[in-house]
Amino acid sequence: MHKSSKQYDGIKSEKVSFRTSKEIVSLLEEALKSGNKTKSEVINDALLLYLTQGINDKELVYASLNDSKRRIGYLDKKIEAFFNYFHFALVSIFAGIPDISIHSKEEQAVITKNAVRRRNAMFEAYKKNMKDTPSFLQMLLSDFIEQENTLKDKK
């Protein structure tokens, strides 16, 4: 009597022989007693599961894709913050660059001192601007909190 729950599909399969331990044989025989599958079907299912374990579970694939999407979004925000600062700094720097080669040494020292003061003021203005733009900081903070909670949930 054929224990298979699957209908014969007319496709001839390949015969494969292999050796295994007594423990695995006894586990296989126990599985055959409790199910409606043949020895070949159980072995085929086990091999298929083993050989495709990395891509078998759709939920794991979707979770991995969502995690990758979240990480890309986080990196995108960091890059955006860098370019916002870079653009802010560049505009300020280029607007305030005097031609110091035509001035005396004393005037060059004053111009340099003022340039350093303007650079420091520009950086403070950038920090204030970032504090006044909570959506960017809130998104970074929420991503950080979400990541921390995900790590705690995995433990």
GROMACS .gro file of C-alpha atoms in nm:
model
  155
    1MET     CA    1   0.000   0.000   0.000
    2HIS     CA    2   0.130   0.342  -0.098
    3LYS     CA    3   0.123   0.585   0.198
    4SER     CA    4   0.169   0.893  -0.014
    5SER     CA    5  -0.084   1.175   0.002
    6LYS     CA    6   0.052   1.302  -0.328
    7GLN     CA    7  -0.076   1.182  -0.664
    8TYR     CA    8   0.175   1.028  -0.903
    9ASP     CA    9   0.262   1.297  -1.158
   10GLY     CA   10   0.411   1.068  -1.422
   11ILE     CA   11   0.761   1.214  -1.390
   12LYS     CA   12   1.026   0.957  -1.319
   13SER     CA   13   1.253   1.062  -1.035
   14GLU     CA   14   1.621   0.991  -0.981
   15LYS     CA   15   1.732   0.724  -0.737
   16VAL     CA   16   1.991   0.835  -0.481
   17SER     CA   17   2.160   0.613  -0.224
   18PHE     CA   18   2.338   0.740   0.086
   19ARG     CA   19   2.455   0.625   0.427
   20THR     CA   20   2.336   0.772   0.755
   21SER     CA   21   2.348   0.696   1.128
   22LYS     CA   22   2.115   0.460   1.314
   23GLU     CA   23   1.974   0.757   1.507
   24ILE     CA   24   1.861   0.931   1.189
   25VAL     CA   25   1.710   0.608   1.055
   26SER     CA   26   1.511   0.559   1.376
   27LEU     CA   27   1.392   0.924   1.364
   28LEU     CA   28   1.289   0.871   1.003
   29GLU     CA   29   1.094   0.557   1.091
   30GLU     CA   30   0.919   0.741   1.376
   31ALA     CA   31   0.822   1.020   1.136
   32LEU     CA   32   0.684   0.763   0.890
   33LYS     CA   33   0.463   0.609   1.161
   34SER     CA   34   0.304   0.941   1.249
   35GLY     CA   35   0.254   1.080   0.898
   36ASN     CA   36   0.107   0.989   0.562
   37LYS     CA   37   0.426   1.024   0.364
   38THR     CA   38   0.664   0.777   0.213
   39LYS     CA   39   1.028   0.755   0.309
   40SER     CA   40   1.122   0.921  -0.022
   41GLU     CA   41   0.882   1.211   0.038
   42VAL     CA   42   1.014   1.275   0.390
   43ILE     CA   43   1.375   1.267   0.269
   44ASN     CA   44   1.292   1.489  -0.033
   45ASP     CA   45   1.116   1.740   0.194
   46ALA     CA   46   1.410   1.742   0.438
   47LEU     CA   47   1.665   1.790   0.160
   48LEU     CA   48   1.460   2.061  -0.004
   49LEU     CA   49   1.421   2.243   0.327
   50TYR     CA   50   1.795   2.215   0.395
   51LEU     CA   51   1.900   2.329   0.048
   52THR     CA   52   1.662   2.626   0.036
   53GLN     CA   53   1.671   2.730   0.402
   54GLY     CA   54   1.796   3.081   0.322
   55ILE     CA   55   1.504   3.165   0.094
   56ASN     CA   56   1.224   2.939   0.216
   57ASP     CA   57   1.044   3.165   0.462
   58LYS     CA   58   0.873   3.462   0.295
   59GLU     CA   59   0.828   3.640   0.627
   60LEU     CA   60   1.203   3.631   0.687
   61VAL     CA   61   1.266   3.770   0.339
   62TYR     CA   62   1.018   4.054   0.394
   63ALA     CA   63   1.159   4.127   0.739
   64SER     CA   64   1.509   4.140   0.594
   65LEU     CA   65   1.395   4.372   0.315
   66ASN     CA   66   1.219   4.601   0.563
   67ASP     CA   67   1.528   4.610   0.784
   68SER     CA   68   1.744   4.696   0.482
   69LYS     CA   69   1.498   4.967   0.381
   70ARG     CA   70   1.510   5.114   0.733
   71ARG     CA   71   1.890   5.110   0.735
   72ILE     CA   72   1.906   5.277   0.393
   73GLY     CA   73   1.665   5.544   0.517
   74TYR     CA   74   1.883   5.605   0.821
   75LEU     CA   75   2.195   5.640   0.606
   76ASP     CA   76   2.005   5.869   0.370
   77LYS     CA   77   1.918   6.096   0.664
   78LYS     CA   78   2.280   6.106   0.777
   79ILE     CA   79   2.397   6.194   0.426
   80GLU     CA   80   2.129   6.462   0.401
   81ALA     CA   81   2.244   6.613   0.731
   82PHE     CA   82   2.603   6.621   0.610
   83PHE     CA   83   2.510   6.789   0.282
   84ASN     CA   84   2.286   7.040   0.461
   85TYR     CA   85   2.579   7.138   0.681
   86PHE     CA   86   2.821   7.136   0.388
   87HIS     CA   87   2.593   7.360   0.179
   88PHE     CA   88   2.530   7.592   0.474
   89ALA     CA   89   2.905   7.616   0.541
   90LEU     CA   90   3.001   7.663   0.177
   91VAL     CA   91   2.759   7.949   0.117
   92SER     CA   92   2.880   8.127   0.430
   93ILE     CA   93   3.246   8.067   0.354
   94PHE     CA   94   3.234   8.179  -0.009
   95ALA     CA   95   3.030   8.487   0.078
   96GLY     CA   96   3.287   8.608   0.327
   97ILE     CA   97   3.620   8.537   0.158
   98PRO     CA   98   3.811   8.860   0.110
   99ASP     CA   99   4.116   8.899  -0.111
  100ILE     CA  100   4.379   8.937   0.160
  101SER     CA  101   4.679   8.941  -0.071
  102ILE     CA  102   4.632   9.312  -0.138
  103HIS     CA  103   4.639   9.404   0.234
  104SER     CA  104   4.925   9.459   0.478
  105LYS     CA  105   5.029   9.196   0.735
  106GLU     CA  106   4.836   9.372   1.014
  107GLU     CA  107   4.521   9.393   0.799
  108GLN     CA  108   4.561   9.025   0.702
  109ALA     CA  109   4.577   8.930   1.072
  110VAL     CA  110   4.255   9.125   1.144
  111ILE     CA  111   4.083   8.971   0.839
  112THR     CA  112   4.189   8.620   0.949
  113LYS     CA  113   4.069   8.683   1.306
  114ASN     CA  114   3.733   8.802   1.170
  115ALA     CA  115   3.712   8.497   0.941
  116VAL     CA  116   3.761   8.264   1.239
  117ARG     CA  117   3.494   8.457   1.432
  118ARG     CA  118   3.254   8.428   1.134
  119ARG     CA  119   3.326   8.055   1.102
  120ASN     CA  120   3.247   8.001   1.471
  121ALA     CA  121   2.931   8.211   1.440
  122MET     CA  122   2.831   8.011   1.132
  123PHE     CA  123   2.872   7.683   1.318
  124GLU     CA  124   2.665   7.809   1.610
  125ALA     CA  125   2.396   7.925   1.365
  126TYR     CA  126   2.400   7.579   1.205
  127LYS     CA  127   2.357   7.409   1.545
  128LYS     CA  128   2.068   7.644   1.629
  129ASN     CA  129   1.911   7.578   1.290
  130MET     CA  130   1.931   7.203   1.352
  131LYS     CA  131   1.767   7.246   1.693
  132ASP     CA  132   1.490   7.453   1.535
  133THR     CA  133   1.425   7.175   1.280
  134PRO     CA  134   1.291   6.905   1.512
  135SER     CA  135   1.154   6.682   1.238
  136PHE     CA  136   1.505   6.582   1.133
  137LEU     CA  137   1.625   6.526   1.487
  138GLN     CA  138   1.301   6.353   1.583
  139MET     CA  139   1.339   6.112   1.294
  140LEU     CA  140   1.696   6.026   1.395
  141LEU     CA  141   1.590   5.985   1.756
  142SER     CA  142   1.288   5.771   1.668
  143ASP     CA  143   1.509   5.549   1.449
  144PHE     CA  144   1.755   5.513   1.736
  145ILE     CA  145   1.478   5.427   1.983
  146GLU     CA  146   1.322   5.182   1.736
  147GLN     CA  147   1.659   5.014   1.682
  148GLU     CA  148   1.721   4.989   2.057
  149ASN     CA  149   1.375   4.837   2.112
  150THR     CA  150   1.434   4.588   1.829
  151LEU     CA  151   1.762   4.481   1.990
  152LYS     CA  152   1.592   4.443   2.330
  153ASP     CA  153   1.310   4.238   2.174
  154LYS     CA  154   1.561   3.997   2.017
  155LYS     CA  155   1.721   3.923   2.356
   0.00000   0.00000   0.00000
